[in-house]
Amino acid sequence: MLIKILLVEDEPSIAEIVQFALASEGFQTTWRASAAEAETALTAQAYNLVVLDLGLPDGSGLEVLKRLRRVSEVPVIILSARDAELDRVLGLELGADDFIGKPFSPRELAARVKAILKRANRSSAAIEAATADHPNLNRWFELDESRASISFRGRSLALTRYEYLLLKTLLAQPERVFSRAQLMDGAWPDPAASFERSVDTHIKTLRAKLREIDPSVDPIRTHRGLGYSLRTGDAA
Ligand code: CA
């Protein structure tokens, strides 16, 4: 499968070495040098991953990321020249998957790209496997990863990013009890930055949204002292 990467970077010299490093791993890279061009490219076609510089001539990469995250869960690696703690926190908060400060080694960037693609692949494979393992369930949920959306009983749920990621994690292994820490690993790009309590908060809002669609089933189960699990259908 051809892996397509969008590189958004206004420095031609950096763009060149990044493109070279990615090409030598067999990735096809499209280079764009401004926020506006990046957004045009992102609406024109799907990419497997985006490498996004923050300091762009027509705005901040963070704005690009924010708008992208409303419509897509494509993995994003941020590049930043500035020193960088705030960029890092903001970037991860807005849904970046990784962060690399400049100057960086192109080989390290290529290695991180590979690691993130592998992780993204594993989660779709796990969901497919879970679906195959439970042929006897009438499935209540439908996941559309390309649109970052989940439907429940035929109706699309309006989810925040964290609700989406939590539900997606639960959905990958129906009936499995996940501890709060495991859910955080699945849903938060930088688990150390959040508190376990917020898992409960997002589970609560998620339950309310499911109840709105169908109050007769309560698919999320609380396991006292252990965590949560998800029922994905009636036994056939
Ligand atoms: Ca720049």
PDB file of C-alpha atoms and ligand atoms in Angstrom:
ATOM      1  CA  MET A   1       0.000   0.000   0.000  1.00  0.00           C
ATOM      2  CA  LEU A   2       1.289   3.432  -0.921  1.00  0.00           C
ATOM      3  CA  ILE A   3       1.639   5.652   2.133  1.00  0.00           C
ATOM      4  CA  LYS A   4       0.917   9.319   1.392  1.00  0.00           C
ATOM      5  CA  ILE A   5       2.317  11.989   3.643  1.00  0.00           C
ATOM      6  CA  LEU A   6       1.583  15.695   3.527  1.00  0.00           C
ATOM      7  CA  LEU A   7       4.517  17.856   4.557  1.00  0.00           C
ATOM      8  CA  VAL A   8       3.660  21.444   5.491  1.00  0.00           C
ATOM      9  CA  GLU A   9       6.869  23.449   5.837  1.00  0.00           C
ATOM     10  CA  ASP A  10       7.845  26.858   4.524  1.00  0.00           C
ATOM     11  CA  GLU A  11      11.638  26.394   4.629  1.00  0.00           C
ATOM     12  CA  PRO A  12      12.651  24.787   1.308  1.00  0.00           C
ATOM     13  CA  SER A  13      15.919  23.466   2.756  1.00  0.00           C
ATOM     14  CA  ILE A  14      14.125  21.658   5.585  1.00  0.00           C
ATOM     15  CA  ALA A  15      11.385  20.443   3.272  1.00  0.00           C
ATOM     16  CA  GLU A  16      14.010  18.965   1.019  1.00  0.00           C
ATOM     17  CA  ILE A  17      15.747  16.888   3.696  1.00  0.00           C
ATOM     18  CA  VAL A  18      12.439  15.726   5.144  1.00  0.00           C
ATOM     19  CA  GLN A  19      11.194  14.676   1.725  1.00  0.00           C
ATOM     20  CA  PHE A  20      14.442  12.840   1.123  1.00  0.00           C
ATOM     21  CA  ALA A  21      14.258  11.002   4.469  1.00  0.00           C
ATOM     22  CA  LEU A  22      10.630  10.003   3.916  1.00  0.00           C
ATOM     23  CA  ALA A  23      11.223   8.952   0.318  1.00  0.00           C
ATOM     24  CA  SER A  24      14.039   6.678   1.421  1.00  0.00           C
ATOM     25  CA  GLU A  25      11.489   4.861   3.617  1.00  0.00           C
ATOM     26  CA  GLY A  26       9.246   4.443   0.584  1.00  0.00           C
ATOM     27  CA  PHE A  27       6.690   7.097   1.525  1.00  0.00           C
ATOM     28  CA  GLN A  28       5.174   9.407  -1.062  1.00  0.00           C
ATOM     29  CA  THR A  29       5.420  12.978   0.162  1.00  0.00           C
ATOM     30  CA  THR A  30       3.475  16.006  -1.004  1.00  0.00           C
ATOM     31  CA  TRP A  31       5.047  19.310   0.005  1.00  0.00           C
ATOM     32  CA  ARG A  32       3.054  22.484   0.736  1.00  0.00           C
ATOM     33  CA  ALA A  33       4.618  25.706   2.024  1.00  0.00           C
ATOM     34  CA  SER A  34       1.731  27.618   3.609  1.00  0.00           C
ATOM     35  CA  ALA A  35      -1.323  27.085   5.789  1.00  0.00           C
ATOM     36  CA  ALA A  36      -3.684  27.954   2.936  1.00  0.00           C
ATOM     37  CA  GLU A  37      -2.034  25.510   0.532  1.00  0.00           C
ATOM     38  CA  ALA A  38      -2.045  22.842   3.227  1.00  0.00           C
ATOM     39  CA  GLU A  39      -5.770  23.201   3.773  1.00  0.00           C
ATOM     40  CA  THR A  40      -6.459  23.012   0.060  1.00  0.00           C
ATOM     41  CA  ALA A  41      -4.366  19.847  -0.152  1.00  0.00           C
ATOM     42  CA  LEU A  42      -6.139  18.316   2.850  1.00  0.00           C
ATOM     43  CA  THR A  43      -9.590  18.849   1.408  1.00  0.00           C
ATOM     44  CA  ALA A  44      -8.532  17.606  -2.022  1.00  0.00           C
ATOM     45  CA  GLN A  45      -7.360  14.161  -0.936  1.00  0.00           C
ATOM     46  CA  ALA A  46      -6.741  11.827   1.995  1.00  0.00           C
ATOM     47  CA  TYR A  47      -3.301  11.431   3.520  1.00  0.00           C
ATOM     48  CA  ASN A  48      -2.023   8.752   5.881  1.00  0.00           C
ATOM     49  CA  LEU A  49      -0.101  11.261   7.964  1.00  0.00           C
ATOM     50  CA  VAL A  50       0.648  14.990   8.133  1.00  0.00           C
ATOM     51  CA  VAL A  51       3.970  16.564   9.164  1.00  0.00           C
ATOM     52  CA  LEU A  52       3.087  20.109  10.166  1.00  0.00           C
ATOM     53  CA  ASP A  53       5.397  23.041  10.825  1.00  0.00           C
ATOM     54  CA  LEU A  54       3.939  25.597  13.244  1.00  0.00           C
ATOM     55  CA  GLY A  55       5.593  28.771  11.960  1.00  0.00           C
ATOM     56  CA  LEU A  56       4.019  29.280   8.550  1.00  0.00           C
ATOM     57  CA  PRO A  57       4.062  32.511   6.560  1.00  0.00           C
ATOM     58  CA  ASP A  58       0.293  32.926   6.569  1.00  0.00           C
ATOM     59  CA  GLY A  59      -0.506  31.717  10.068  1.00  0.00           C
ATOM     60  CA  SER A  60       0.122  29.115  12.712  1.00  0.00           C
ATOM     61  CA  GLY A  61       0.155  25.410  12.061  1.00  0.00           C
ATOM     62  CA  LEU A  62      -1.909  25.129  15.241  1.00  0.00           C
ATOM     63  CA  GLU A  63      -4.824  26.755  13.401  1.00  0.00           C
ATOM     64  CA  VAL A  64      -4.441  24.256  10.580  1.00  0.00           C
ATOM     65  CA  LEU A  65      -4.437  21.446  13.154  1.00  0.00           C
ATOM     66  CA  LYS A  66      -7.498  22.785  14.939  1.00  0.00           C
ATOM     67  CA  ARG A  67      -9.555  22.938  11.756  1.00  0.00           C
ATOM     68  CA  LEU A  68      -8.255  19.584  10.568  1.00  0.00           C
ATOM     69  CA  ARG A  69      -9.304  17.900  13.822  1.00  0.00           C
ATOM     70  CA  ARG A  70     -12.918  18.926  13.350  1.00  0.00           C
ATOM     71  CA  VAL A  71     -13.097  16.641  10.342  1.00  0.00           C
ATOM     72  CA  SER A  72     -10.263  14.136  10.518  1.00  0.00           C
ATOM     73  CA  GLU A  73      -8.274  11.905  12.839  1.00  0.00           C
ATOM     74  CA  VAL A  74      -5.318  11.627  10.441  1.00  0.00           C
ATOM     75  CA  PRO A  75      -2.092  11.318  12.488  1.00  0.00           C
ATOM     76  CA  VAL A  76      -0.204  14.621  12.784  1.00  0.00           C
ATOM     77  CA  ILE A  77       3.417  15.211  13.759  1.00  0.00           C
ATOM     78  CA  ILE A  78       4.223  18.811  14.657  1.00  0.00           C
ATOM     79  CA  LEU A  79       7.531  20.454  13.832  1.00  0.00           C
ATOM     80  CA  SER A  80       8.419  23.534  15.794  1.00  0.00           C
ATOM     81  CA  ALA A  81      11.387  25.849  15.748  1.00  0.00           C
ATOM     82  CA  ARG A  82      10.284  27.814  18.731  1.00  0.00           C
ATOM     83  CA  ASP A  83      11.214  26.713  22.158  1.00  0.00           C
ATOM     84  CA  ALA A  84       8.642  24.829  22.613  1.00  0.00           C
ATOM     85  CA  GLU A  85       6.965  23.736  25.808  1.00  0.00           C
ATOM     86  CA  LEU A  86       3.834  25.777  25.118  1.00  0.00           C
ATOM     87  CA  ASP A  87       3.651  24.686  21.483  1.00  0.00           C
ATOM     88  CA  ARG A  88       4.011  21.139  22.644  1.00  0.00           C
ATOM     89  CA  VAL A  89       1.200  21.346  25.174  1.00  0.00           C
ATOM     90  CA  LEU A  90      -1.102  23.219  22.786  1.00  0.00           C
ATOM     91  CA  GLY A  91      -0.300  20.890  19.919  1.00  0.00           C
ATOM     92  CA  LEU A  92      -1.033  17.758  21.916  1.00  0.00           C
ATOM     93  CA  GLU A  93      -4.130  19.350  23.388  1.00  0.00           C
ATOM     94  CA  LEU A  94      -5.390  20.128  19.897  1.00  0.00           C
ATOM     95  CA  GLY A  95      -4.835  16.529  18.903  1.00  0.00           C
ATOM     96  CA  ALA A  96      -1.320  16.205  17.479  1.00  0.00           C
ATOM     97  CA  ASP A  97       0.126  12.708  17.783  1.00  0.00           C
ATOM     98  CA  ASP A  98       3.745  13.674  18.200  1.00  0.00           C
ATOM     99  CA  PHE A  99       5.989  16.694  18.421  1.00  0.00           C
ATOM    100  CA  ILE A 100       9.525  17.261  17.168  1.00  0.00           C
ATOM    101  CA  GLY A 101      11.565  20.370  17.977  1.00  0.00           C
ATOM    102  CA  LYS A 102      13.889  21.870  15.387  1.00  0.00           C
ATOM    103  CA  PRO A 103      16.646  21.182  14.681  1.00  0.00           C
ATOM    104  CA  PHE A 104      15.873  17.511  14.316  1.00  0.00           C
ATOM    105  CA  SER A 105      17.416  14.535  12.645  1.00  0.00           C
ATOM    106  CA  PRO A 106      15.533  13.535   9.483  1.00  0.00           C
ATOM    107  CA  ARG A 107      16.123   9.903  10.366  1.00  0.00           C
ATOM    108  CA  GLU A 108      14.472  10.396  13.724  1.00  0.00           C
ATOM    109  CA  LEU A 109      11.501  12.021  12.034  1.00  0.00           C
ATOM    110  CA  ALA A 110      11.228   9.074   9.621  1.00  0.00           C
ATOM    111  CA  ALA A 111      11.379   6.657  12.589  1.00  0.00           C
ATOM    112  CA  ARG A 112       8.582   8.515  14.400  1.00  0.00           C
ATOM    113  CA  VAL A 113       6.477   8.550  11.238  1.00  0.00           C
ATOM    114  CA  LYS A 114       6.865   4.783  11.000  1.00  0.00           C
ATOM    115  CA  ALA A 115       5.992   4.262  14.673  1.00  0.00           C
ATOM    116  CA  ILE A 116       2.828   6.364  14.421  1.00  0.00           C
ATOM    117  CA  LEU A 117       1.658   4.684  11.230  1.00  0.00           C
ATOM    118  CA  LYS A 118       2.187   1.311  12.872  1.00  0.00           C
ATOM    119  CA  ARG A 119       0.125   2.343  15.887  1.00  0.00           C
ATOM    120  CA  ALA A 120      -2.671   3.708  13.679  1.00  0.00           C
ATOM    121  CA  ASN A 121      -2.699   0.469  11.712  1.00  0.00           C
ATOM    122  CA  ARG A 122      -2.835  -1.650  14.830  1.00  0.00           C
ATOM    123  CA  SER A 123      -5.919   0.100  16.097  1.00  0.00           C
ATOM    124  CA  SER A 124      -7.857  -0.384  12.837  1.00  0.00           C
ATOM    125  CA  ALA A 125      -6.708  -4.012  12.713  1.00  0.00           C
ATOM    126  CA  ALA A 126      -7.886  -4.526  16.299  1.00  0.00           C
ATOM    127  CA  ILE A 127     -11.308  -3.147  15.453  1.00  0.00           C
ATOM    128  CA  GLU A 128     -11.606  -5.382  12.414  1.00  0.00           C
ATOM    129  CA  ALA A 129     -10.557  -8.391  14.479  1.00  0.00           C
ATOM    130  CA  ALA A 130     -13.084  -7.535  17.180  1.00  0.00           C
ATOM    131  CA  THR A 131     -15.842  -7.337  14.591  1.00  0.00           C
ATOM    132  CA  ALA A 132     -14.827 -10.703  13.188  1.00  0.00           C
ATOM    133  CA  ASP A 133     -14.683 -12.226  16.688  1.00  0.00           C
ATOM    134  CA  HIS A 134     -18.237 -11.270  17.562  1.00  0.00           C
ATOM    135  CA  PRO A 135     -20.343 -12.480  14.669  1.00  0.00           C
ATOM    136  CA  ASN A 136     -23.236 -13.177  17.049  1.00  0.00           C
ATOM    137  CA  LEU A 137     -23.742  -9.633  18.124  1.00  0.00           C
ATOM    138  CA  ASN A 138     -26.174  -7.354  16.401  1.00  0.00           C
ATOM    139  CA  ARG A 139     -23.893  -4.448  16.311  1.00  0.00           C
ATOM    140  CA  TRP A 140     -25.201  -1.223  17.713  1.00  0.00           C
ATOM    141  CA  PHE A 141     -22.168   0.789  16.777  1.00  0.00           C
ATOM    142  CA  GLU A 142     -20.613   1.648  13.484  1.00  0.00           C
ATOM    143  CA  LEU A 143     -17.202   3.240  13.243  1.00  0.00           C
ATOM    144  CA  ASP A 144     -16.124   5.327  10.273  1.00  0.00           C
ATOM    145  CA  GLU A 145     -12.480   6.092  10.930  1.00  0.00           C
ATOM    146  CA  SER A 146     -11.921   8.115   7.791  1.00  0.00           C
ATOM    147  CA  ARG A 147     -14.593  10.576   8.972  1.00  0.00           C
ATOM    148  CA  ALA A 148     -13.816  10.148  12.676  1.00  0.00           C
ATOM    149  CA  SER A 149     -17.431   9.382  13.357  1.00  0.00           C
ATOM    150  CA  ILE A 150     -19.332   6.706  15.222  1.00  0.00           C
ATOM    151  CA  SER A 151     -23.008   5.870  14.807  1.00  0.00           C
ATOM    152  CA  PHE A 152     -25.129   4.291  17.493  1.00  0.00           C
ATOM    153  CA  ARG A 153     -28.275   2.431  16.394  1.00  0.00           C
ATOM    154  CA  GLY A 154     -28.052   4.018  12.984  1.00  0.00           C
ATOM    155  CA  ARG A 155     -27.640   7.569  14.194  1.00  0.00           C
ATOM    156  CA  SER A 156     -24.423   9.484  14.007  1.00  0.00           C
ATOM    157  CA  LEU A 157     -23.148  10.680  17.402  1.00  0.00           C
ATOM    158  CA  ALA A 158     -21.936  14.254  17.818  1.00  0.00           C
ATOM    159  CA  LEU A 159     -18.788  13.521  19.818  1.00  0.00           C
ATOM    160  CA  THR A 160     -15.920  15.585  21.094  1.00  0.00           C
ATOM    161  CA  ARG A 161     -12.493  14.340  20.147  1.00  0.00           C
ATOM    162  CA  TYR A 162     -11.971  12.651  23.532  1.00  0.00           C
ATOM    163  CA  GLU A 163     -15.402  11.062  23.560  1.00  0.00           C
ATOM    164  CA  TYR A 164     -14.709   9.742  20.089  1.00  0.00           C
ATOM    165  CA  LEU A 165     -11.323   8.326  21.069  1.00  0.00           C
ATOM    166  CA  LEU A 166     -12.690   6.779  24.281  1.00  0.00           C
ATOM    167  CA  LEU A 167     -15.572   5.115  22.500  1.00  0.00           C
ATOM    168  CA  LYS A 168     -13.300   3.934  19.714  1.00  0.00           C
ATOM    169  CA  THR A 169     -10.980   2.360  22.288  1.00  0.00           C
ATOM    170  CA  LEU A 170     -13.877   0.579  24.035  1.00  0.00           C
ATOM    171  CA  LEU A 171     -15.243  -0.512  20.685  1.00  0.00           C
ATOM    172  CA  ALA A 172     -11.988  -2.186  19.706  1.00  0.00           C
ATOM    173  CA  GLN A 173     -12.623  -4.883  22.323  1.00  0.00           C
ATOM    174  CA  PRO A 174     -16.295  -5.300  23.173  1.00  0.00           C
ATOM    175  CA  GLU A 175     -17.003  -6.610  26.686  1.00  0.00           C
ATOM    176  CA  ARG A 176     -13.412  -6.172  27.756  1.00  0.00           C
ATOM    177  CA  VAL A 177     -13.024  -4.275  31.025  1.00  0.00           C
ATOM    178  CA  PHE A 178     -10.645  -1.355  30.525  1.00  0.00           C
ATOM    179  CA  SER A 179      -9.103   0.383  33.514  1.00  0.00           C
ATOM    180  CA  ARG A 180      -9.136   4.156  33.466  1.00  0.00           C
ATOM    181  CA  ALA A 181      -5.398   4.141  32.780  1.00  0.00           C
ATOM    182  CA  GLN A 182      -5.869   1.856  29.775  1.00  0.00           C
ATOM    183  CA  LEU A 183      -8.606   4.086  28.416  1.00  0.00           C
ATOM    184  CA  MET A 184      -6.347   7.071  28.799  1.00  0.00           C
ATOM    185  CA  ASP A 185      -3.589   5.325  26.878  1.00  0.00           C
ATOM    186  CA  GLY A 186      -6.078   4.737  24.100  1.00  0.00           C
ATOM    187  CA  ALA A 187      -7.620   8.168  24.050  1.00  0.00           C
ATOM    188  CA  TRP A 188      -5.026  10.695  25.167  1.00  0.00           C
ATOM    189  CA  PRO A 189      -1.947  11.265  23.030  1.00  0.00           C
ATOM    190  CA  ASP A 190       0.007  12.321  26.099  1.00  0.00           C
ATOM    191  CA  PRO A 191      -1.536  10.457  29.041  1.00  0.00           C
ATOM    192  CA  ALA A 192       0.757  11.994  31.613  1.00  0.00           C
ATOM    193  CA  ALA A 193      -0.782  15.393  30.884  1.00  0.00           C
ATOM    194  CA  SER A 194      -4.279  14.471  32.032  1.00  0.00           C
ATOM    195  CA  PHE A 195      -5.928  13.081  35.122  1.00  0.00           C
ATOM    196  CA  GLU A 196      -7.770   9.814  35.385  1.00  0.00           C
ATOM    197  CA  ARG A 197     -10.798  11.594  36.709  1.00  0.00           C
ATOM    198  CA  SER A 198     -11.410  13.127  33.290  1.00  0.00           C
ATOM    199  CA  VAL A 199     -12.085   9.635  31.922  1.00  0.00           C
ATOM    200  CA  ASP A 200     -15.139   9.603  34.195  1.00  0.00           C
ATOM    201  CA  THR A 201     -16.211  13.024  32.962  1.00  0.00           C
ATOM    202  CA  HIS A 202     -16.062  11.997  29.319  1.00  0.00           C
ATOM    203  CA  ILE A 203     -17.771   8.666  30.009  1.00  0.00           C
ATOM    204  CA  LYS A 204     -20.573  10.591  31.649  1.00  0.00           C
ATOM    205  CA  THR A 205     -21.135  12.906  28.670  1.00  0.00           C
ATOM    206  CA  LEU A 206     -20.815   9.955  26.303  1.00  0.00           C
ATOM    207  CA  ARG A 207     -23.505   8.043  28.229  1.00  0.00           C
ATOM    208  CA  ALA A 208     -25.824  11.034  28.020  1.00  0.00           C
ATOM    209  CA  LYS A 209     -25.408  11.153  24.241  1.00  0.00           C
ATOM    210  CA  LEU A 210     -26.119   7.428  23.893  1.00  0.00           C
ATOM    211  CA  ARG A 211     -29.150   7.711  26.178  1.00  0.00           C
ATOM    212  CA  GLU A 212     -30.532  10.477  23.994  1.00  0.00           C
ATOM    213  CA  ILE A 213     -30.588   8.110  21.049  1.00  0.00           C
ATOM    214  CA  ASP A 214     -31.850   5.051  22.910  1.00  0.00           C
ATOM    215  CA  PRO A 215     -32.625   5.227  26.632  1.00  0.00           C
ATOM    216  CA  SER A 216     -33.503   1.505  26.774  1.00  0.00           C
ATOM    217  CA  VAL A 217     -29.937   0.243  26.489  1.00  0.00           C
ATOM    218  CA  ASP A 218     -26.972   1.374  28.522  1.00  0.00           C
ATOM    219  CA  PRO A 219     -24.028  -0.001  26.557  1.00  0.00           C
ATOM    220  CA  ILE A 220     -21.285   1.360  28.803  1.00  0.00           C
ATOM    221  CA  ARG A 221     -20.936  -0.675  31.991  1.00  0.00           C
ATOM    222  CA  THR A 222     -19.152   0.523  35.081  1.00  0.00           C
ATOM    223  CA  HIS A 223     -17.069  -2.098  36.853  1.00  0.00           C
ATOM    224  CA  ARG A 224     -16.565  -0.756  40.332  1.00  0.00           C
ATOM    225  CA  GLY A 225     -12.898  -0.329  41.187  1.00  0.00           C
ATOM    226  CA  LEU A 226     -11.862  -1.695  37.779  1.00  0.00           C
ATOM    227  CA  GLY A 227     -13.057   0.523  34.984  1.00  0.00           C
ATOM    228  CA  TYR A 228     -15.472   0.335  32.052  1.00  0.00           C
ATOM    229  CA  SER A 229     -16.548  -2.023  29.319  1.00  0.00           C
ATOM    230  CA  LEU A 230     -18.777  -1.667  26.268  1.00  0.00           C
ATOM    231  CA  ARG A 231     -21.598  -3.905  25.122  1.00  0.00           C
ATOM    232  CA  THR A 232     -21.938  -3.591  21.352  1.00  0.00           C
ATOM    233  CA  GLY A 233     -25.177  -5.428  20.677  1.00  0.00           C
ATOM    234  CA  ASP A 234     -27.791  -7.969  21.712  1.00  0.00           C
ATOM    235  CA  ALA A 235     -26.701 -11.588  21.556  1.00  0.00           C
ATOM    236  CA  ALA A 236     -28.260 -13.051  18.438  1.00  0.00           C
TER     237      ALA A 236
HETATM  238 CA    CA B   1       8.556  27.653   9.511  1.00  0.00          CA
END
